Short mmCIF file of C-alpha atoms in Angstrom, two decimals:
data_model
loop_
_atom_site.label_atom_id
_atom_site.label_comp_id
_atom_site.label_asym_id
_atom_site.label_seq_id
_atom_site.Cartn_x
_atom_site.Cartn_y
_atom_site.Cartn_z
CA UNK Z 1 207.65 72.46 10.95
CA UNK Z 2 205.46 74.17 12.50
CA UNK Z 3 205.68 75.63 17.00
CA UNK Z 4 203.74 72.72 18.19
CA UNK Z 5 205.59 70.13 16.33
CA UNK Z 6 208.87 71.38 17.66
CA UNK Z 7 207.03 70.63 21.18
CA UNK Z 8 205.67 67.60 20.59
CA UNK Z 9 209.40 66.94 19.54
CA UNK Z 10 210.03 67.28 22.73
CA UNK Z 11 207.46 64.78 24.62
CA UNK Z 12 209.86 61.59 24.88
CA UNK Z 13 213.00 62.64 25.72
CA UNK Z 14 214.64 60.78 28.30
CA UNK Z 15 213.71 61.83 32.13
CA UNK Z 16 216.65 63.16 33.88
CA UNK Z 17 217.22 66.16 31.15
CA UNK Z 18 220.43 68.86 32.40
CA UNK Z 19 218.44 72.19 33.32
CA UNK Z 20 219.68 73.57 29.46
CA UNK Z 21 217.54 71.36 27.98
CA UNK Z 22 214.69 72.01 30.57
CA UNK Z 23 215.53 75.84 29.85
CA UNK Z 24 215.33 74.70 26.53
CA UNK Z 25 211.02 73.42 27.04
CA UNK Z 26 210.48 76.55 29.24
CA UNK Z 27 211.72 78.58 26.18
CA UNK Z 28 210.03 76.92 23.77
CA UNK Z 29 206.22 76.54 25.88
CA UNK Z 30 206.58 80.42 26.78
CA UNK Z 31 206.93 81.54 22.88
CA UNK Z 32 203.80 78.97 22.13
CA UNK Z 33 202.15 81.30 24.66
CA UNK Z 34 202.92 84.25 22.94
CA UNK Z 35 201.86 82.91 19.21
CA UNK Z 36 199.44 85.34 17.65
CA UNK Z 37 196.26 83.28 17.69
CA UNK Z 38 195.23 84.27 13.58
CA UNK Z 39 193.75 82.47 11.76
CA UNK Z 40 196.63 81.86 9.31
CA UNK Z 41 199.67 80.83 11.21
CA UNK Z 42 197.13 78.18 13.56
CA UNK Z 43 196.63 76.40 10.09
CA UNK Z 44 200.32 76.32 9.29
CA UNK Z 45 200.44 74.79 13.06
CA UNK Z 46 197.83 72.39 13.21
CA UNK Z 47 196.24 71.40 9.53
CA UNK Z 48 193.61 69.59 11.24
CA UNK Z 49 191.04 71.96 10.93
CA UNK Z 50 188.57 73.89 13.29
CA UNK Z 51 188.25 71.30 16.70
CA UNK Z 52 192.04 71.15 16.15
CA UNK Z 53 192.65 74.42 15.61
CA UNK Z 54 189.43 75.39 18.73
CA UNK Z 55 191.39 72.96 21.47
CA UNK Z 56 194.79 74.80 20.72
CA UNK Z 57 192.89 78.40 21.00
CA UNK Z 58 192.18 76.79 23.89
CA UNK Z 59 195.35 75.74 25.42
CA UNK Z 60 197.37 79.30 24.65
CA UNK Z 61 193.74 81.07 26.63
CA UNK Z 62 194.24 78.71 29.59
CA UNK Z 63 198.39 79.25 29.69
CA UNK Z 64 197.69 83.34 30.29
CA UNK Z 65 199.30 84.08 33.35
CA UNK Z 66 196.89 83.76 36.83
CA UNK Z 67 195.07 86.42 37.15
CA UNK Z 68 193.49 85.32 40.49
CA UNK Z 69 195.91 84.93 43.88
CA UNK Z 70 196.10 81.10 44.95
CA UNK Z 71 195.47 79.52 47.83
CA UNK Z 72 198.71 78.63 49.96
CA UNK Z 73 198.62 75.07 49.24
CA UNK Z 74 197.27 75.56 45.81
CA UNK Z 75 200.31 78.30 45.87
CA UNK Z 76 202.70 75.71 47.08
CA UNK Z 77 202.19 72.76 44.64
CA UNK Z 78 202.54 75.75 41.35
CA UNK Z 79 206.44 76.85 43.30
CA UNK Z 80 206.69 73.11 43.26
CA UNK Z 81 205.88 72.70 39.91
CA UNK Z 82 208.08 75.93 38.65
CA UNK Z 83 210.84 75.22 40.98
CA UNK Z 84 211.62 71.91 40.33
CA UNK Z 85 212.49 70.74 36.89
CA UNK Z 86 211.59 67.42 36.22
CA UNK Z 87 208.19 68.35 37.60
CA UNK Z 88 208.15 71.26 35.39
CA UNK Z 89 208.53 68.58 32.40
CA UNK Z 90 206.18 65.91 33.90
CA UNK Z 91 202.92 68.79 34.10
CA UNK Z 92 203.63 70.44 31.02
CA UNK Z 93 203.75 67.08 28.36
CA UNK Z 94 200.67 65.21 30.47
CA UNK Z 95 198.80 68.09 28.85
CA UNK Z 96 201.20 68.30 25.14
CA UNK Z 97 200.06 64.18 25.32
CA UNK Z 98 196.62 64.44 24.68
CA UNK Z 99 194.80 63.63 22.02
CA UNK Z 100 193.54 66.46 20.56
CA UNK Z 101 190.48 65.03 19.63
CA UNK Z 102 186.94 64.13 20.62
CA UNK Z 103 185.76 62.80 23.02
CA UNK Z 104 189.35 64.52 24.14
CA UNK Z 105 188.71 68.05 24.46
CA UNK Z 106 185.96 67.36 26.92
CA UNK Z 107 186.29 65.37 30.87
CA UNK Z 108 184.66 62.26 31.65
CA UNK Z 109 181.89 65.33 33.94
CA UNK Z 110 181.21 66.62 29.97
CA UNK Z 111 183.26 70.37 31.02
CA UNK Z 112 186.00 71.64 28.73
CA UNK Z 113 189.39 69.96 28.74
CA UNK Z 114 192.01 71.72 30.34
CA UNK Z 115 195.20 72.03 28.36
CA UNK Z 116 198.43 72.86 30.52
CA UNK Z 117 199.49 73.29 34.31
CA UNK Z 118 197.32 76.52 35.17
CA UNK Z 119 194.09 75.69 34.72
CA UNK Z 120 194.79 73.25 37.03
CA UNK Z 121 195.79 75.12 39.52
CA UNK Z 122 192.70 77.38 38.96
CA UNK Z 123 190.68 74.78 39.13
CA UNK Z 124 192.07 73.35 42.77
CA UNK Z 125 191.81 77.17 44.01
CA UNK Z 126 187.83 76.67 43.08
CA UNK Z 127 187.46 72.76 43.87
CA UNK Z 128 188.59 73.11 47.57
CA UNK Z 129 186.20 75.62 48.42
CA UNK Z 130 182.94 74.11 47.06
CA UNK Z 131 181.18 71.23 48.43
CA UNK Z 132 180.49 68.80 45.18
CA UNK Z 133 177.62 68.59 43.50
CA UNK Z 134 175.60 66.26 43.53
CA UNK Z 135 175.55 64.45 39.25
CA UNK Z 136 174.93 61.53 37.34
CA UNK Z 137 177.79 61.55 35.18
CA UNK Z 138 180.71 58.91 36.10
CA UNK Z 139 183.14 60.80 37.55
CA UNK Z 140 179.87 62.24 40.41
CA UNK Z 141 181.63 63.05 43.68
CA UNK Z 142 185.09 63.33 42.33
CA UNK Z 143 185.20 66.70 40.86
CA UNK Z 144 189.60 66.19 40.91
CA UNK Z 145 189.14 63.33 39.39
CA UNK Z 146 187.74 64.34 36.39
CA UNK Z 147 189.72 67.68 35.99
CA UNK Z 148 192.93 64.31 35.74
CA UNK Z 149 191.20 61.73 33.92
CA UNK Z 150 193.18 62.29 30.61
CA UNK Z 151 196.40 63.31 31.65
CA UNK Z 152 197.33 61.51 34.47
CA UNK Z 153 196.54 58.46 31.74
CA UNK Z 154 199.22 59.97 29.52
CA UNK Z 155 203.39 58.94 30.43
CA UNK Z 156 204.05 61.92 31.66
CA UNK Z 157 200.53 61.73 33.95
CA UNK Z 158 201.28 58.70 35.38
CA UNK Z 159 205.10 60.02 36.15
CA UNK Z 160 203.73 63.13 37.64
CA UNK Z 161 200.81 61.26 39.81
CA UNK Z 162 203.95 58.55 41.26
CA UNK Z 163 206.57 61.56 42.48
CA UNK Z 164 206.53 60.99 45.91
CA UNK Z 165 206.86 65.48 46.55
CA UNK Z 166 204.00 65.65 44.18
CA UNK Z 167 202.33 63.74 46.14
CA UNK Z 168 203.04 65.08 49.47
CA UNK Z 169 201.64 68.15 47.95
CA UNK Z 170 198.34 67.11 47.03
CA UNK Z 171 198.02 65.18 50.82
CA UNK Z 172 198.05 69.24 51.67
CA UNK Z 173 195.68 69.88 48.97
CA UNK Z 174 193.14 66.85 49.77
CA UNK Z 175 193.39 68.41 53.75
CA UNK Z 176 193.05 71.59 52.82
CA UNK Z 177 189.60 70.76 51.25
CA UNK Z 178 188.59 68.00 53.91
CA UNK Z 179 189.37 70.96 56.54
CA UNK Z 180 186.43 73.31 54.28
CA UNK Z 181 183.63 70.18 53.55
CA UNK Z 182 184.14 69.69 57.90
CA UNK Z 183 182.89 72.74 58.62
CA UNK Z 184 178.91 73.63 58.13
CA UNK Z 185 179.66 75.99 54.88
CA UNK Z 186 180.01 72.71 53.23
CA UNK Z 187 176.62 71.71 53.47
CA UNK Z 188 174.74 73.93 50.96
CA UNK Z 189 174.94 71.69 48.98
CA UNK Z 190 172.67 69.25 50.85
CA UNK Z 191 169.53 70.12 49.85
CA UNK Z 192 166.80 68.79 47.39
CA UNK Z 193 167.56 70.06 44.57
CA UNK Z 194 165.74 67.72 42.14
CA UNK Z 195 169.20 67.45 40.08
CA UNK Z 196 171.82 69.00 41.94
CA UNK Z 197 171.35 68.53 45.52
CA UNK Z 198 172.13 65.33 47.46
CA UNK Z 199 168.78 64.95 49.01
CA UNK Z 200 167.21 65.34 45.86
CA UNK Z 201 165.17 62.82 44.41
CA UNK Z 202 167.60 61.27 41.81
CA UNK Z 203 170.70 60.85 44.28
CA UNK Z 204 168.25 59.58 46.69
CA UNK Z 205 167.25 57.16 44.06
CA UNK Z 206 170.37 55.67 44.38
CA UNK Z 207 170.57 55.56 47.90
CA UNK Z 208 167.33 53.62 49.05
CA UNK Z 209 164.87 54.17 51.96
CA UNK Z 210 167.55 56.74 53.69
CA UNK Z 211 165.57 57.90 55.94
CA UNK Z 212 165.25 54.76 57.46
CA UNK Z 213 168.25 53.52 56.88
CA UNK Z 214 170.69 56.00 57.91
CA UNK Z 215 170.63 58.45 61.31
CA UNK Z 216 169.77 61.28 60.02
CA UNK Z 217 165.90 63.78 60.66
CA UNK Z 218 164.28 64.73 57.60
CA UNK Z 219 161.44 67.94 59.37
CA UNK Z 220 165.89 69.60 60.12
CA UNK Z 221 167.74 71.27 57.41
CA UNK Z 222 169.70 69.58 55.43
CA UNK Z 223 168.54 66.24 57.06
CA UNK Z 224 170.32 67.70 60.43
CA UNK Z 225 173.70 66.96 59.83
CA UNK Z 226 175.99 69.84 60.25
CA UNK Z 227 178.13 68.89 57.34
CA UNK Z 228 178.92 67.98 53.97
CA UNK Z 229 181.53 64.81 56.03
CA UNK Z 230 178.85 64.25 58.28
CA UNK Z 231 176.45 63.65 56.37
CA UNK Z 232 179.16 61.05 54.06
CA UNK Z 233 180.12 59.47 57.27
CA UNK Z 234 177.00 59.11 58.09
CA UNK Z 235 175.80 56.00 60.58
CA UNK Z 236 173.25 53.41 60.61
CA UNK Z 237 170.33 53.43 62.47
CA UNK Z 238 170.54 50.54 65.51
CA UNK Z 239 169.28 47.77 63.63
CA UNK Z 240 169.55 48.03 59.78
CA UNK Z 241 172.68 45.60 59.15
CA UNK Z 242 171.96 43.11 61.63
CA UNK Z 243 175.93 40.96 62.00
CA UNK Z 244 174.94 37.72 60.74
CA UNK Z 245 175.22 34.38 62.64
CA UNK Z 246 177.21 36.72 64.98
CA UNK Z 247 177.79 33.61 67.73
CA UNK Z 248 179.63 31.42 64.89
CA UNK Z 249 183.55 31.49 65.18
CA UNK Z 250 183.58 30.25 61.19
CA UNK Z 251 182.29 32.98 59.48
CA UNK Z 252 183.51 36.24 58.07
CA UNK Z 253 180.89 38.90 57.37
CA UNK Z 254 181.31 41.68 54.88
CA UNK Z 255 183.45 44.65 56.34
CA UNK Z 256 182.12 47.29 53.88
CA UNK Z 257 178.62 47.93 51.95
CA UNK Z 258 180.47 46.81 48.96
CA UNK Z 259 180.98 45.30 45.73
CA UNK Z 260 183.06 42.38 45.28
CA UNK Z 261 185.73 43.13 42.97
CA UNK Z 262 188.49 40.26 42.41
CA UNK Z 263 189.33 37.11 44.19
CA UNK Z 264 192.55 35.72 44.33
CA UNK Z 265 193.89 32.96 45.81
CA UNK Z 266 197.77 31.41 45.72
CA UNK Z 267 198.96 35.10 45.86
CA UNK Z 268 202.61 34.88 45.36
CA UNK Z 269 204.69 37.32 47.45
CA UNK Z 270 206.39 39.67 44.43
CA UNK Z 271 203.94 39.85 40.56
CA UNK Z 272 203.88 42.11 37.55
CA UNK Z 273 201.36 44.07 39.32
CA UNK Z 274 201.86 47.54 36.36
CA UNK Z 275 201.02 44.68 34.28
CA UNK Z 276 197.12 44.21 31.89
CA UNK Z 277 196.16 42.13 34.09
CA UNK Z 278 197.14 43.84 37.38
CA UNK Z 279 198.34 41.01 39.56
CA UNK Z 280 198.57 40.65 43.53
CA UNK Z 281 202.78 40.81 45.40
CA UNK Z 282 201.93 40.87 48.62
CA UNK Z 283 205.51 42.01 50.19
CA UNK Z 284 203.89 45.46 47.54
CA UNK Z 285 201.13 45.76 48.87
CA UNK Z 286 201.63 45.29 52.45
CA UNK Z 287 204.78 47.47 52.49
CA UNK Z 288 207.28 44.98 53.30
CA UNK Z 289 205.28 44.88 56.50
CA UNK Z 290 207.40 42.18 58.85
CA UNK Z 291 203.99 40.31 58.88
CA UNK Z 292 203.66 40.19 55.72
CA UNK Z 293 205.82 36.80 54.47
CA UNK Z 294 202.87 35.13 56.79
CA UNK Z 295 200.30 35.82 53.96
CA UNK Z 296 202.53 34.68 51.32
CA UNK Z 297 201.45 32.18 48.69
CA UNK Z 298 197.37 33.60 50.61
CA UNK Z 299 193.58 34.89 49.56
CA UNK Z 300 193.10 38.21 48.51
CA UNK Z 301 189.25 39.77 47.62
CA UNK Z 302 188.49 42.90 46.71
CA UNK Z 303 185.81 44.60 46.86
CA UNK Z 304 185.23 48.57 45.64
CA UNK Z 305 182.58 51.52 47.41
CA UNK Z 306 180.58 54.31 45.46
CA UNK Z 307 180.51 57.72 46.57
CA UNK Z 308 177.06 56.83 47.55
CA UNK Z 309 177.33 53.58 49.78
CA UNK Z 310 177.72 53.93 53.50
CA UNK Z 311 181.73 54.36 54.13
CA UNK Z 312 181.79 52.94 57.58
CA UNK Z 313 183.73 49.27 58.55
CA UNK Z 314 182.85 46.87 60.67
CA UNK Z 315 185.71 43.70 61.88
CA UNK Z 316 184.73 40.66 59.33
CA UNK Z 317 185.72 38.73 62.69
CA UNK Z 318 185.52 39.25 65.95
CA UNK Z 319 189.43 39.11 67.92
CA UNK Z 320 191.82 41.31 69.02
CA UNK Z 321 193.69 44.04 67.09
CA UNK Z 322 197.31 43.62 66.95
CA UNK Z 323 197.88 45.98 64.67
CA UNK Z 324 197.42 49.24 62.58
CA UNK Z 325 198.64 51.59 60.72
CA UNK Z 326 198.46 54.02 57.45
CA UNK Z 327 200.67 53.99 54.82
CA UNK Z 328 201.15 56.94 52.63
CA UNK Z 329 200.99 56.62 48.50
CA UNK Z 330 199.41 58.30 45.67
CA UNK Z 331 196.25 60.01 45.16
CA UNK Z 332 195.85 60.32 41.98
CA UNK Z 333 198.00 57.34 40.21
CA UNK Z 334 196.32 54.49 37.64
CA UNK Z 335 198.06 51.88 35.93
CA UNK Z 336 199.79 51.81 32.79
CA UNK Z 337 197.38 49.72 31.43
CA UNK Z 338 193.98 51.36 31.63
CA UNK Z 339 194.73 53.91 29.48
CA UNK Z 340 191.98 56.79 28.61
CA UNK Z 341 189.66 55.22 29.89
CA UNK Z 342 186.37 57.57 32.19
CA UNK Z 343 186.04 55.30 35.04
CA UNK Z 344 190.15 54.38 35.34
CA UNK Z 345 189.14 54.33 38.95
CA UNK Z 346 187.67 51.33 39.24
CA UNK Z 347 189.90 49.88 36.12
CA UNK Z 348 193.30 50.09 38.38
CA UNK Z 349 191.92 49.18 40.83
CA UNK Z 350 193.95 46.19 41.63
CA UNK Z 351 197.16 48.14 40.78
CA UNK Z 352 195.80 50.64 43.34
CA UNK Z 353 196.40 48.41 46.19
CA UNK Z 354 199.87 48.55 45.89
CA UNK Z 355 200.56 52.46 45.65
CA UNK Z 356 197.50 53.60 46.85
CA UNK Z 357 197.72 55.74 50.46
CA UNK Z 358 196.23 52.63 52.23
CA UNK Z 359 195.39 50.88 56.05
CA UNK Z 360 196.55 48.22 57.08
CA UNK Z 361 193.98 46.10 60.26
CA UNK Z 362 196.18 43.08 60.93
CA UNK Z 363 193.46 41.45 63.11
CA UNK Z 364 194.35 38.01 65.03
CA UNK Z 365 190.57 36.15 64.84
CA UNK Z 366 189.95 34.58 67.45
CA UNK Z 367 188.93 31.39 65.96
CA UNK Z 368 191.72 29.17 65.34
CA UNK Z 369 191.51 28.17 61.62
CA UNK Z 370 191.77 31.84 60.56
CA UNK Z 371 194.34 33.17 63.01
CA UNK Z 372 195.84 36.72 61.15
CA UNK Z 373 194.44 38.22 59.24
CA UNK Z 374 194.32 41.93 57.62
CA UNK Z 375 192.24 44.14 56.60
CA UNK Z 376 193.37 47.00 54.13
CA UNK Z 377 190.68 49.45 53.31
CA UNK Z 378 192.54 51.82 50.17
CA UNK Z 379 191.39 55.33 49.36
CA UNK Z 380 191.65 56.57 45.64
CA UNK Z 381 191.86 59.98 44.14
CA UNK Z 382 189.80 61.89 46.39
CA UNK Z 383 188.53 59.80 48.81
CA UNK Z 384 192.37 59.16 50.38
CA UNK Z 385 191.53 59.69 54.43
CA UNK Z 386 191.73 56.28 55.61
CA UNK Z 387 190.71 57.06 59.50
CA UNK Z 388 191.62 53.82 61.98
CA UNK Z 389 188.65 54.31 64.99
CA UNK Z 390 190.71 50.97 66.93
CA UNK Z 391 193.95 50.65 68.44
CA UNK Z 392 196.55 47.71 69.00
CA UNK Z 393 195.77 45.56 71.65
CA UNK Z 394 192.20 46.65 71.12
CA UNK Z 395 189.37 43.71 71.66
CA UNK Z 396 187.09 43.85 68.59
CA UNK Z 397 183.41 42.32 68.25
CA UNK Z 398 182.93 40.75 64.66
CA UNK Z 399 180.09 43.94 63.34
CA UNK Z 400 182.43 46.71 65.74
CA UNK Z 401 182.90 49.83 63.99
CA UNK Z 402 186.52 49.96 62.75
CA UNK Z 403 187.55 53.51 60.85
CA UNK Z 404 185.38 54.97 57.79
CA UNK Z 405 186.76 56.39 54.58
CA UNK Z 406 185.56 60.00 54.67
CA UNK Z 407 184.55 61.23 50.82
CA UNK Z 408 184.61 59.98 47.49
CA UNK Z 409 185.26 56.51 46.52
CA UNK Z 410 187.02 53.53 47.68
CA UNK Z 411 188.46 50.02 47.56
CA UNK Z 412 189.37 47.39 50.18
CA UNK Z 413 190.78 44.48 50.22
CA UNK Z 414 190.73 41.10 53.30
CA UNK Z 415 194.01 39.07 53.37
CA UNK Z 416 194.25 35.86 54.65
CA UNK Z 417 197.36 34.21 54.93
CA UNK Z 418 197.48 30.09 53.13
CA UNK Z 419 196.63 28.15 56.10
CA UNK Z 420 192.53 29.09 56.11
CA UNK Z 421 190.24 27.19 53.94
CA UNK Z 422 188.40 30.79 53.57
CA UNK Z 423 184.89 29.62 51.27
CA UNK Z 424 183.31 32.36 49.70
CA UNK Z 425 179.57 33.12 49.15
CA UNK Z 426 178.30 32.84 45.52
CA UNK Z 427 177.56 36.30 45.58
CA UNK Z 428 181.13 37.50 46.22
CA UNK Z 429 182.75 35.26 43.86
CA UNK Z 430 180.57 36.45 41.46
CA UNK Z 431 183.23 39.62 40.98
CA UNK Z 432 183.66 42.32 38.52
CA UNK Z 433 182.53 46.56 38.16
CA UNK Z 434 178.66 44.93 37.50
CA UNK Z 435 178.32 43.22 40.53
CA UNK Z 436 175.55 44.06 43.15
CA UNK Z 437 176.39 45.76 46.84
CA UNK Z 438 176.55 43.26 49.36
CA UNK Z 439 175.21 44.37 52.76
CA UNK Z 440 178.05 45.77 55.27
CA UNK Z 441 177.99 42.62 57.88
CA UNK Z 442 176.41 39.85 55.64
CA UNK Z 443 177.91 36.90 55.49
CA UNK Z 444 180.73 36.78 52.84
CA UNK Z 445 182.81 33.44 53.25
CA UNK Z 446 182.78 31.24 55.91
CA UNK Z 447 185.86 29.05 57.18
CA UNK Z 448 186.21 25.17 55.96
#
């Protein structure tokens, strides 16, 4: 049996192996990295042609010791991986479990797929001191998700990115990146380069009438944006998104510039949200909040935002803020049923409402026929910073700003109790990832 065959025999022993078994895995990985990459030995190991040989050569090359210092938060992730037996196994196996054939030789952005955690650390080290350039791939604005899209879809990847310690460290890494994206050094990508600039022709075509819709000054460098984050969380010009039916308390408006994803009635308290249909499970979505039972058997509306959308949130109703808080969760998790899908964040959106980092804003609507409702923004991958800008006990008018996402794509849910008879607009009921973007503050639903 070749070395690769021996490694694959270790791919799926039970979790919780002994330290001796863990040391065996580590030892075999070290032996694999040390193999002489001669033509004959590669043939003996693979027997699957040139593509397989090239992939394995890449694995060995990328597995060499890190050749430069890692920044502190990435070094902490390295220490976590190498000092925790279970996490080490998961971060090793997620790359072993990747298919070694096209299209998996490249990530969804078209770059060579990485094949071990050391290469992942090197990539993270570079990403968090750069701003993302514009591109037209499916991973536009998601450089970390691009390199993890396939590894996180493996069985070990799914387990790794649900691990509490892993997510705690990823949070530190994303916070370090957020610090850079909030600095003036990050605005170099806010330029008019036709292919890679966020103010170039291709990018602006995805953000029509940019200078008319958003607060900016095209006569200034970078349109006047001082940082990448300022560009991403840009404000609307006064009057461009008027509130529909501002004095009709039965009308619920769209809280985000977003595309409808799913609408569900009679949602159970508990359901198998990890299965293929990704049914909503309200107790899990709301994290067993004491207010959760009042929503059981209620209604859930979900919509999502793209990287080029407006990312501030607005209140869907007038009322009083009952309760607000952020709920930590996973950052690079995906549904176990999605598989190797380039658009895995889209395919996992319902699942992510149960496990991802999210915020809860409970509002007591002035209209008693609506009563208590919940706006739940959910961070997806890079975009997991949910900033709430309202406080408990505060008053909001329909259309008032209540918070924002910082960076990337994202999704949200409106959750209603079972008592209100909520009738959604025809545009909102055309759920799916290919539907049209609905403007913020436009009429979304009416309570009958």
